[in-house]
Coordinates of C-alpha atoms in Angstrom, one line a residue:
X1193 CA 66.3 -45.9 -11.9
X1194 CA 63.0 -46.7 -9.7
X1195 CA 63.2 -43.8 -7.8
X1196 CA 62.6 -41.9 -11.6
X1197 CA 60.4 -44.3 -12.6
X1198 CA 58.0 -43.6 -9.8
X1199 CA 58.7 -40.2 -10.3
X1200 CA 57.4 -40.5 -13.8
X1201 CA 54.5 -42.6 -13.0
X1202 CA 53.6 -39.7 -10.2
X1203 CA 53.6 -37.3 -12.9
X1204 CA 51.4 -39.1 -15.3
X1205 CA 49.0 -40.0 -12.5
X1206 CA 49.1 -35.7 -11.6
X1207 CA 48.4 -35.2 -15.1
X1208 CA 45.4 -37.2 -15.6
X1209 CA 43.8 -35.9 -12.0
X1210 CA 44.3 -32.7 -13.8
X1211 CA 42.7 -33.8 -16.5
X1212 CA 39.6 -35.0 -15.0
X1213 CA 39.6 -32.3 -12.7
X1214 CA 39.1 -29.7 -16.0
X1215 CA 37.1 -31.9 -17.3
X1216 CA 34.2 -31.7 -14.6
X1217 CA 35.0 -27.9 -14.6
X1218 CA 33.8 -27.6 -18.1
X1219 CA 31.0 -29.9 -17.6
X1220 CA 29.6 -27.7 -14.2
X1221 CA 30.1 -24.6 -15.8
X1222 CA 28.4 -25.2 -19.1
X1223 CA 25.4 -26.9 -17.4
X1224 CA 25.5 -24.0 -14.7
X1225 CA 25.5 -21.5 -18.1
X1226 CA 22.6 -23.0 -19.9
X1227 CA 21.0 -23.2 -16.5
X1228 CA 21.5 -20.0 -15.9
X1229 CA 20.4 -18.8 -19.4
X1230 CA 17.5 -20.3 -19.2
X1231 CA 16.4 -18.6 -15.8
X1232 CA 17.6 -15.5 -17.6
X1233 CA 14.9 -16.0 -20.1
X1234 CA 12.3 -17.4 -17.9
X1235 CA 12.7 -14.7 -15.2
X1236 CA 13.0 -11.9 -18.8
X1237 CA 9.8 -13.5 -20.1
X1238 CA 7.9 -13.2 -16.6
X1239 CA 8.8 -9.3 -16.3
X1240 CA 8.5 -8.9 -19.9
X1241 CA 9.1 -5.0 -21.1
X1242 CA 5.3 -3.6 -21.8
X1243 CA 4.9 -2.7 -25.3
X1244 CA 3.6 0.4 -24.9
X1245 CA 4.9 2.1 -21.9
X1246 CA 4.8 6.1 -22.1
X1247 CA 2.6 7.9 -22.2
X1248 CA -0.9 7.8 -23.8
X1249 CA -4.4 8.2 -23.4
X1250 CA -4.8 6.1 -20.5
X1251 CA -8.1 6.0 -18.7
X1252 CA -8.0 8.7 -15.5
X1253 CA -7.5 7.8 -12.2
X1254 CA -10.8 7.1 -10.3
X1255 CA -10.5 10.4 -7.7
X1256 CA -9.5 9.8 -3.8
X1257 CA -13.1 9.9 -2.1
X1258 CA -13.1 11.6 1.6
X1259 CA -13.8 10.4 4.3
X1260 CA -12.4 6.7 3.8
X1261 CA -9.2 4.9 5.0
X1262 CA -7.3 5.1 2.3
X1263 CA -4.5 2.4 1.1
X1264 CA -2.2 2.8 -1.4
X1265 CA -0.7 -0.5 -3.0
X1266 CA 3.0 1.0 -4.1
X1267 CA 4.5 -0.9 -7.6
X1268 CA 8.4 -0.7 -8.4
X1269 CA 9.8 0.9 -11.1
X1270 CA 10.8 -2.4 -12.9
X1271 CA 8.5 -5.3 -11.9
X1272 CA 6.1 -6.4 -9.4
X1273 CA 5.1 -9.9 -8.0
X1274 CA 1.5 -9.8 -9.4
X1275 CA -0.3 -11.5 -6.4
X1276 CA 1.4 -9.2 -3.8
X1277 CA -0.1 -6.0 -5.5
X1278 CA -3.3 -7.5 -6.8
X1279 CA -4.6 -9.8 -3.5
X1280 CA -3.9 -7.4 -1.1
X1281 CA -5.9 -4.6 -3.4
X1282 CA -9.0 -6.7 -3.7
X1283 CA -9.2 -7.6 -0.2
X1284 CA -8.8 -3.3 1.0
X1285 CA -11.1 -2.9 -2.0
X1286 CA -13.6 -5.0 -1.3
X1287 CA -14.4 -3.1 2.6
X1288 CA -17.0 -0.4 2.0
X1289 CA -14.7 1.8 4.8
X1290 CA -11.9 2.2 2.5
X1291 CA -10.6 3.3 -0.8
X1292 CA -7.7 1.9 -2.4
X1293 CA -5.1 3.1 -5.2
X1294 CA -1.9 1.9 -6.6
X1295 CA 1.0 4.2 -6.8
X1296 CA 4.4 4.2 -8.2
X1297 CA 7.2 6.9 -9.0
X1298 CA 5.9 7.2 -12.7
X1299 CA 2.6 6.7 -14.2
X1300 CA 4.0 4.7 -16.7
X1301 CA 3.0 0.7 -17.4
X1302 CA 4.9 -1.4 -14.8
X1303 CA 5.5 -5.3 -15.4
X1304 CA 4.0 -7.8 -13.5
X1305 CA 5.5 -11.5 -12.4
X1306 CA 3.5 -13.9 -15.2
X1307 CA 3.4 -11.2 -17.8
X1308 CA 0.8 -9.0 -16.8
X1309 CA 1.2 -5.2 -16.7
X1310 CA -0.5 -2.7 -14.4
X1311 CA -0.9 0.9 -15.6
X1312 CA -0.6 2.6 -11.9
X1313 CA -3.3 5.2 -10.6
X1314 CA -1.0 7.7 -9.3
X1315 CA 3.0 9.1 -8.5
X1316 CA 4.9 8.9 -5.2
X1317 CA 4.9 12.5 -6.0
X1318 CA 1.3 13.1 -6.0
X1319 CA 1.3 11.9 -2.1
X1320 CA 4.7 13.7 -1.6
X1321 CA 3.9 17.1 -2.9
X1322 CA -0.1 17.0 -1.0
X1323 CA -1.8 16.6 -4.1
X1324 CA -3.4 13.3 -2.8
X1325 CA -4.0 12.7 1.0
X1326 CA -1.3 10.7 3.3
X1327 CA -2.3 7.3 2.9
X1328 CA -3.3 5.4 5.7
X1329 CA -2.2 2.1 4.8
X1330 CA 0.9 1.7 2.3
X1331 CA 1.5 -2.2 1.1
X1332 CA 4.8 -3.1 -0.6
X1333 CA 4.8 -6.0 -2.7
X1334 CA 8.0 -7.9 -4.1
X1335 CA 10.0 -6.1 -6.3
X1336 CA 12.5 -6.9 -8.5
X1337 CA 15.1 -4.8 -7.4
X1338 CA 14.5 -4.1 -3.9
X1339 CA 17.8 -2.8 -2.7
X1340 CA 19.1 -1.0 -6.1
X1341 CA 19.2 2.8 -6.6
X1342 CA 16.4 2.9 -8.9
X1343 CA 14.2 1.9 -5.8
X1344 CA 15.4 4.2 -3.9
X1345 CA 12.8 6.7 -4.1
X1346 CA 10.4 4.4 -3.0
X1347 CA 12.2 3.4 -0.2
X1348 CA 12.9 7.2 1.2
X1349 CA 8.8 7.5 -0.1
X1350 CA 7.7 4.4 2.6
X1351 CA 9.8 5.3 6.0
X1352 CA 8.3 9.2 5.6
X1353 CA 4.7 7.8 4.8
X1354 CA 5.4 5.6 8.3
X1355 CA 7.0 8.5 9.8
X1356 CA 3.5 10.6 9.2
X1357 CA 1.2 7.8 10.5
X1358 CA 0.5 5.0 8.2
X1359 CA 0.5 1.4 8.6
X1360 CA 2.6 -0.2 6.4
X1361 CA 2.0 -4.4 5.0
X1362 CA 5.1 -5.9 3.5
X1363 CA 4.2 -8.7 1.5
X1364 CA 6.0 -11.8 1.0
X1365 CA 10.0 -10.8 -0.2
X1366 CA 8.5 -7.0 0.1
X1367 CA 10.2 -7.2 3.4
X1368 CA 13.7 -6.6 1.5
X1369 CA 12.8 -3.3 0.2
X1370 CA 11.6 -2.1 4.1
X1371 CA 14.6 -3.9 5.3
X1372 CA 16.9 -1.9 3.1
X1373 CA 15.1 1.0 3.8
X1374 CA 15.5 0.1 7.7
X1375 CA 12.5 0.0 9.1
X1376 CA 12.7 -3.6 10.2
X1377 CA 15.9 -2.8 12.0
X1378 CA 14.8 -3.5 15.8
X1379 CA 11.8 -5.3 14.5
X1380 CA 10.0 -9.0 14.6
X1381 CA 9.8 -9.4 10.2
X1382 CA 9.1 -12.5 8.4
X1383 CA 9.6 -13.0 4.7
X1384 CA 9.1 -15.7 1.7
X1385 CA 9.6 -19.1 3.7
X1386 CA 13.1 -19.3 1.0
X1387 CA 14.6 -15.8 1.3
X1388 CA 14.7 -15.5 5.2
X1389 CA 18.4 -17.4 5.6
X1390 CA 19.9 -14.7 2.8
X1391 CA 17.8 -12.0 4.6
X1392 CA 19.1 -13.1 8.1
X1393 CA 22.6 -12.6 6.7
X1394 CA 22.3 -9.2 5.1
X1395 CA 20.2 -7.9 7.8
X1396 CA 21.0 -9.4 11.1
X1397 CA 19.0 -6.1 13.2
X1398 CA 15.8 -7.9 12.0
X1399 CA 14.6 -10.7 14.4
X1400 CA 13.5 -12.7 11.4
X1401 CA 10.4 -15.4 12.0
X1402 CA 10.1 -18.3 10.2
X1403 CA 6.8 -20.3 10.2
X1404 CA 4.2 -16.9 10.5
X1405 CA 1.7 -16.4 8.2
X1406 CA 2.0 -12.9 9.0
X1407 CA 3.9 -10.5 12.2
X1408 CA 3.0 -7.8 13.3
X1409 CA 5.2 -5.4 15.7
X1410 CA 3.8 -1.9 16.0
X1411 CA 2.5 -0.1 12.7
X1412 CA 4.4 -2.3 10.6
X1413 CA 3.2 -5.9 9.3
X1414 CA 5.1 -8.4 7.3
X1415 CA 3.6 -11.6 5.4
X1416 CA 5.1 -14.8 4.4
X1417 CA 5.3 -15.6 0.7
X1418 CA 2.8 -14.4 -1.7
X1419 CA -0.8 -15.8 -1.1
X1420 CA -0.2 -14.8 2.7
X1421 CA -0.8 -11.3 1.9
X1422 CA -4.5 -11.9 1.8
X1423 CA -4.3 -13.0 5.3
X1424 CA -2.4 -9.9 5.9
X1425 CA -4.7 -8.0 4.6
X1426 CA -7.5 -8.9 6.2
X1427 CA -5.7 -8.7 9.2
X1428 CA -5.5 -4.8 8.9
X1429 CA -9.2 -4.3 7.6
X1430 CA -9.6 -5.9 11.1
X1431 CA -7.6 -3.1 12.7
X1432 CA -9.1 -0.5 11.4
X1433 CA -12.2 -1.4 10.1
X1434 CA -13.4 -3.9 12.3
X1435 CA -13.8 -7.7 13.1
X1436 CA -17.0 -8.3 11.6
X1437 CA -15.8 -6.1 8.4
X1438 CA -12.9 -8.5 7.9
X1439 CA -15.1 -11.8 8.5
X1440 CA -17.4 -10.5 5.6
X1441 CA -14.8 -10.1 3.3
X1442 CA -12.1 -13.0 4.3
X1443 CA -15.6 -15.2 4.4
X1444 CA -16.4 -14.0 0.4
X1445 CA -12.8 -14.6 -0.2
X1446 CA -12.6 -18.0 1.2
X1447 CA -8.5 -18.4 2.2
X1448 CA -8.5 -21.9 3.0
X1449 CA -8.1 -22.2 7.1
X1450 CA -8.8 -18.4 7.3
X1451 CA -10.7 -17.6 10.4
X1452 CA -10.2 -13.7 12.5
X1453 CA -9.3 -15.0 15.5
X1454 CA -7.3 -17.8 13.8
X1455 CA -3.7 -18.9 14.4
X1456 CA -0.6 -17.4 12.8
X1457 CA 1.4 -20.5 12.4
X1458 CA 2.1 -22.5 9.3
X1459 CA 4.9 -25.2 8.4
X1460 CA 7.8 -23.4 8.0
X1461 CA 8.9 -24.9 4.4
X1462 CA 12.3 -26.2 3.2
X1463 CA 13.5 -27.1 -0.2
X1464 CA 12.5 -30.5 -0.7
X1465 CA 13.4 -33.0 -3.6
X1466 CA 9.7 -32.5 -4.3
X1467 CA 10.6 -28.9 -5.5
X1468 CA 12.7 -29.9 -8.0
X1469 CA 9.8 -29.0 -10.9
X1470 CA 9.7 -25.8 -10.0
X1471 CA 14.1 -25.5 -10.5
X1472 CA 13.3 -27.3 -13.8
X1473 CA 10.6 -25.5 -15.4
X1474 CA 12.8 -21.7 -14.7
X1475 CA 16.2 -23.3 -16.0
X1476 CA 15.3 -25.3 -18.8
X1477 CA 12.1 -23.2 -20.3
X1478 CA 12.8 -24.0 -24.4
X1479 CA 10.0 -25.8 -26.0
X1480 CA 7.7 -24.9 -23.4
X1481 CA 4.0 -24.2 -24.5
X1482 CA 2.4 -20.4 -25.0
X1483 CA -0.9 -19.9 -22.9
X1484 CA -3.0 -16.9 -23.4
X1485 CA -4.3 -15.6 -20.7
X1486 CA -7.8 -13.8 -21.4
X1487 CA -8.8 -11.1 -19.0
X1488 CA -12.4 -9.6 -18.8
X1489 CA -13.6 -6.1 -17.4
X1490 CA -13.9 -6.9 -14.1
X1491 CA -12.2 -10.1 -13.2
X1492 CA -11.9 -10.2 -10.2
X1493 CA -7.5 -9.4 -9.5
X1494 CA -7.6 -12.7 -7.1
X1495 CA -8.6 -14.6 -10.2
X1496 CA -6.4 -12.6 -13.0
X1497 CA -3.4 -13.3 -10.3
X1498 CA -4.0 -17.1 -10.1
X1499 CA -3.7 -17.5 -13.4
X1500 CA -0.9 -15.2 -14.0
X1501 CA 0.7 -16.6 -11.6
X1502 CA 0.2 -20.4 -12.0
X1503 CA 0.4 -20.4 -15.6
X1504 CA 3.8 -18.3 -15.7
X1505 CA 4.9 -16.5 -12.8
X1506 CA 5.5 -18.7 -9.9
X1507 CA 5.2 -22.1 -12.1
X1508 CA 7.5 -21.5 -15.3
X1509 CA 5.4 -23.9 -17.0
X1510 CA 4.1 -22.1 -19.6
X1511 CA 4.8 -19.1 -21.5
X1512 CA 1.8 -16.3 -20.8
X1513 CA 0.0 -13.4 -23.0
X1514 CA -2.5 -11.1 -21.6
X1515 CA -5.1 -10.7 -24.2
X1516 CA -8.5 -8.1 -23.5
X1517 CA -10.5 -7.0 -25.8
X1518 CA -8.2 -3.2 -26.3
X1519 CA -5.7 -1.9 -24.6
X1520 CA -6.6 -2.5 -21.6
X1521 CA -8.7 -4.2 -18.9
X1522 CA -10.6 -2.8 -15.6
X1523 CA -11.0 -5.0 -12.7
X1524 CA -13.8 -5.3 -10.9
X1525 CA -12.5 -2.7 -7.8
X1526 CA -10.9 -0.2 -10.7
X1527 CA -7.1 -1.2 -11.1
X1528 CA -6.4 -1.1 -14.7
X1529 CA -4.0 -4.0 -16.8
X1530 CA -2.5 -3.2 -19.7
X1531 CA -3.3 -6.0 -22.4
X1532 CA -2.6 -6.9 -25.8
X1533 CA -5.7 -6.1 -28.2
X1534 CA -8.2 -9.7 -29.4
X1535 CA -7.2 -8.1 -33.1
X1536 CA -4.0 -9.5 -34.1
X1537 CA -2.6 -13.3 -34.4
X1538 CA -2.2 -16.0 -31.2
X1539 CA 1.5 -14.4 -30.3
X1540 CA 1.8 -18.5 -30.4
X1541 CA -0.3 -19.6 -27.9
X1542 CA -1.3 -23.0 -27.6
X1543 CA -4.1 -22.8 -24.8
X1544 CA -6.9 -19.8 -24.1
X1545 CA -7.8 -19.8 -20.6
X1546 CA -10.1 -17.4 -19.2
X1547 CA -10.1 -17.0 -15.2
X1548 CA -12.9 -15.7 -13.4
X1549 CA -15.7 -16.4 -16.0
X1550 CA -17.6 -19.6 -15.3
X1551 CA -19.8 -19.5 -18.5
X1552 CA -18.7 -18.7 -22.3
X1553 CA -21.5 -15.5 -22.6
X1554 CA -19.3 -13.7 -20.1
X1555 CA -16.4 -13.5 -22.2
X1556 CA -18.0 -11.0 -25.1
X1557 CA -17.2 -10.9 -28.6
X1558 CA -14.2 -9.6 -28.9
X1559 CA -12.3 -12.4 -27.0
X1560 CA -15.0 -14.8 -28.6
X1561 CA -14.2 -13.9 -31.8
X1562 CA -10.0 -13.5 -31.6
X1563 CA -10.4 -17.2 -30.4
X1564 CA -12.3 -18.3 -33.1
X1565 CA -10.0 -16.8 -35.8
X1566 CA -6.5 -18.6 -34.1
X1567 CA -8.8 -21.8 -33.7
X1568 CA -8.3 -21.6 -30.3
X1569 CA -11.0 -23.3 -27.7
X1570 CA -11.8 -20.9 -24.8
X1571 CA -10.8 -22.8 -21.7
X1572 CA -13.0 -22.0 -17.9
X1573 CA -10.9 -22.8 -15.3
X1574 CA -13.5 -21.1 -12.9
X1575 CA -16.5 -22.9 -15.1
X1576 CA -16.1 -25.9 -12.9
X1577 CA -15.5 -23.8 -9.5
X1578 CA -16.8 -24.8 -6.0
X1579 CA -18.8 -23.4 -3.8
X1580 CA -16.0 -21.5 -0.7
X1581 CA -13.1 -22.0 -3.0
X1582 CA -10.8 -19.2 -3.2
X1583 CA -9.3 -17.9 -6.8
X1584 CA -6.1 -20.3 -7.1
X1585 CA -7.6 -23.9 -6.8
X1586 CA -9.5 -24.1 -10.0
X1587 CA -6.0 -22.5 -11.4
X1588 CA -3.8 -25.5 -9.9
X1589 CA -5.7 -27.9 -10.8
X1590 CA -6.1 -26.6 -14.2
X1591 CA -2.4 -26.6 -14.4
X1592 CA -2.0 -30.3 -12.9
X1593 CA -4.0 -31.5 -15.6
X1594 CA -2.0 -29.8 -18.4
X1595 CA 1.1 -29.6 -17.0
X1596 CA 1.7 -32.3 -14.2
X1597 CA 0.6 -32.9 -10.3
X1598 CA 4.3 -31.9 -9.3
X1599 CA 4.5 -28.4 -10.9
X1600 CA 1.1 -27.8 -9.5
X1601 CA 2.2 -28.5 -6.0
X1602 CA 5.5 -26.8 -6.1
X1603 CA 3.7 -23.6 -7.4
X1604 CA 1.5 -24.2 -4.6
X1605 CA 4.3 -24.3 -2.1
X1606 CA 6.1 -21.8 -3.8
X1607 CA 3.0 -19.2 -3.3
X1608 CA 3.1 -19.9 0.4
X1609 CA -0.4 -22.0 -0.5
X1610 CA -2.0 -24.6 1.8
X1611 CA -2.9 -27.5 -0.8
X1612 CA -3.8 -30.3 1.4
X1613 CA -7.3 -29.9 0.3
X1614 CA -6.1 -30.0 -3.5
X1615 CA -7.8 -33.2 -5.4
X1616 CA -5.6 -33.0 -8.2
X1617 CA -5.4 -35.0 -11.4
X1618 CA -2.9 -35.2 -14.5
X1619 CA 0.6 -36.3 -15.1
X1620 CA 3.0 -37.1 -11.9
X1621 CA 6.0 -35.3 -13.1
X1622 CA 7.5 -32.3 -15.8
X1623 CA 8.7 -34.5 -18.6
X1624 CA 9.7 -32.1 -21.0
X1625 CA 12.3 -29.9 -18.8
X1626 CA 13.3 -33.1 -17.2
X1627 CA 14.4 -34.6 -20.2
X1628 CA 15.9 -31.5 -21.3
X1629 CA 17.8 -31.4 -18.3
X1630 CA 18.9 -34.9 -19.3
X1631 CA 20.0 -33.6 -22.5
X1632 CA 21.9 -30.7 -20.6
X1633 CA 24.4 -33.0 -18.8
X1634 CA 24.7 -35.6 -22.0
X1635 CA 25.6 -32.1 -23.4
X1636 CA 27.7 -30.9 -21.0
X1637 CA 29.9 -34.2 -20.0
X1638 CA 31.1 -34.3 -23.8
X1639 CA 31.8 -30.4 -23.6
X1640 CA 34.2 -31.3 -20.3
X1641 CA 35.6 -34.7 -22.1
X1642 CA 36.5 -32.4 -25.5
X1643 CA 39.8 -31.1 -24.1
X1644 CA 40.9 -34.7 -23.1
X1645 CA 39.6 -36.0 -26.4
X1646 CA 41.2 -33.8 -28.6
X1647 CA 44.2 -34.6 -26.4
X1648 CA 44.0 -38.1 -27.3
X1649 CA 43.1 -37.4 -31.2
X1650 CA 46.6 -35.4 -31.5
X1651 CA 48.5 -38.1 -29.3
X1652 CA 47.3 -40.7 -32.1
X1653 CA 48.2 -38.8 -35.0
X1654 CA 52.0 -38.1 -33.8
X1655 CA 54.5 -40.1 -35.2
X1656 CA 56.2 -42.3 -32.3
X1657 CA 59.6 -42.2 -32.2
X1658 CA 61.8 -44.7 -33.2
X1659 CA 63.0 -47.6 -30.4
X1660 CA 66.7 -46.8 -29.5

């Protein structure tokens, strides 16, 4: 009699460990699944498909000029980390020894991280088949699907551009693509401070460096995340075009620290609770706000990738447009955007900001005007710009006033961005993805407690059988 008893009482107590057991099963997996959605549609939103993406009249490639060192910046075939194409491009651009193009296997328009879209200046083919000369320098930026077969073209495209002499600058996660391709096996590599554990797993024949701003190990130079490919830039202008070349430009530039002969070392970063903003804003992105981003002919691409990027790319804070006053925008060193045309409505935007243009009568009236008809006000990030400043602080502390000081300093860290120097003002912390977050797991707790709930519910409404 007590031996069933307990027996029974054992099975009641399995039962309800089961119970609770599927209960906070449902309630991970349908806050992992909205989570997850959510990143979807940030990480969708950040890549976004271009609207016009064949062919068309585009403006013509500005003509390889002899006699220079010439770089080609390569772009993949579905999305781009828009710092690692545009810094590096404006530091090569900006030497007077060397030209610099942007290539990818189609001229076609190519997404960038933040929403921005580069039409490319030439085809992998172009430098295959001799139409263009070998380049001498070949920098690979993030792409979004490094090790897939529809990069595979580039890949075979960078280890025979190597093979035939050039120097080749993999910026920040970059270095997946060349490790896939394998020319990192045998080889010193650092990466984006958060990818290198994953990539010392996949790719164990790469002595992998934490803490570098940059290694180098023969012809072949990889960066740490994003920003650092300035640094790595100018570290190959150095090479080839000289010491005094590179401290013109990195001084114009002004990389905070930056110095030629200055040291390679910087913290090597570890997720941190102080992070969290930056896990909130790409999971929970609904209700965010809509910033237009205005780009001028020649912006400088530092400043159009500071604002693409802390705005939308690297942030998650906001949802970004690209407005110019057609179809598209030249920088100031030639690389074309693609843009949507200061004729139709906001596309919802809540905020104008216009980087690079520190007083209203640089904007024209096309941008002018498009403002004025969505009631918009034309926001100057750069208006109140110091002296020696380089192209991202007047963006982060732009975004720490409208957004909060956290996301501001997570997008900092997150673009491999010394921020010590940062006097930033606004709220402390993301309020709106926190709290819907908060509404996430209220959400998902009653979708793990429905099964043992409706459980109960039919229990009740059974009639109990009659006492022997």
């Amino acid at each position: 009699m007590g031996s069933g008893s307990e027996a029974r009482k054992g099975h009641r107590s399995l039962r309800r460990i089961g119970w609770v057991l599927l209960a906070t099963a449902l309630s991970a997996a349908s806050f992992a699944g909205i989570a997850f959605a959510g990143v979807s549609a940030s990480m969708a939103d950040s890549f976004a498909a271009p609207d016009r993406p064949g062919a068309r009249a585009w403006p013509a490639a500005q003509p390889v000029p002899p006699g220079r060192i010439t770089v080609a910046v390569a772009v993949g075939n579905a999305g781009s980390v828009a710092t690692d194409v545009l810094a590096p491009y404006q530091v090569f651009a900006e030497s007077r020894e060397m030209f610099v193009y942007t290539v990818a296997a189609e001229r076609r328009v190519s997404p960038l991280s933040g929403g921005a879209h580069l039409l490319p200046d030439h085809t992998l083919a172009e430098v295959t088949d001799g139409t263009l000369p070998e380049p001498d320098v070949v920098v690979v930026p993030a792409v979004t699907d490094p090790t897939g077969a529809g990069e595979e073209g580039l890949r075979r495209w960078i280890v025979e551009r190597h093979r035939k002499g050039a120097r080749i600058l993999g910026v920040c996660a970059g270095s997946e693509l060349l490790a896939a391709s394998g020319l990192l096996d045998g080889r010193d590599a650092t990466s984006f401070w958060s990818n290198i554990s994953s990539l010392e797993r996949s790719y164990p024949k790469v002595n992998w460096k934490r803490g570098q701003r940059y290694i180098e190990d023969g012809r072949v130079t990889t960066t740490a995340g994003v920003t650092s490919g300035t640094v790595g830039a100018l570290r190959v202008v150095e090479e080839l075009a000289g010491e005094t070349e590179a401290t013109r430009i990195g001084t114009g530039l002004s990389y905070p620290g930056w110095t030629p002969d200055g040291p390679t070392a910087i913290p090597a970063n570890h997720l941190a609770l102080g992070d969290l903003p930056y896990a909130l804003n790409a999971a929970f992105p609904w209700l965010r706000p809509t910033t237009a981003i205005g780009l001028v002919d020649g912006v400088e691409e530092i400043d159009a990738a500071a604002a693409v990027e802390g705005y939308g790319g690297v942030s998650f804070a906001t949802r970004t447009v690209m407005i110019g006053a057609g179809d598209t925008v030249t920088t100031r060193h030639g690389l074309v955007l693609v843009t949507r045309p200061a004729t139709g409505d906001a596309h919802g935007a809540d905020r104008f900001v216009v980087p690079g243009v520190r007083d209203a009568s640089g904007l024209g009236t096309a941008l002018s005007g498009w403002a004025r008809r969505n009631g918009l006000t034309i926001e100057l990030p750069d208006g109140g710009r110091r002296s020696g400043e380089f192209g991202f602080d007047p963006v982060l502390r732009d975004l720490a006033e409208h957004s909060d000081r956290r996301t501001a300093l997570a997008t900092a860290k997150f673009s491999e961005y010394p921020s010590a120097h940062l006097e930033l003002k606004g709220a402390p912390w993301p309020w709106r993805p926190t709290l819907l977050a908060a509404a996430t797991i209220v959400l998902s707790v009653g979708v793990g407690l429905a099964p043992t709930a409706t459980r109960a519910m039919r229990r009740r409404r059974l009639p109990r059988r009659p006492a022997a």
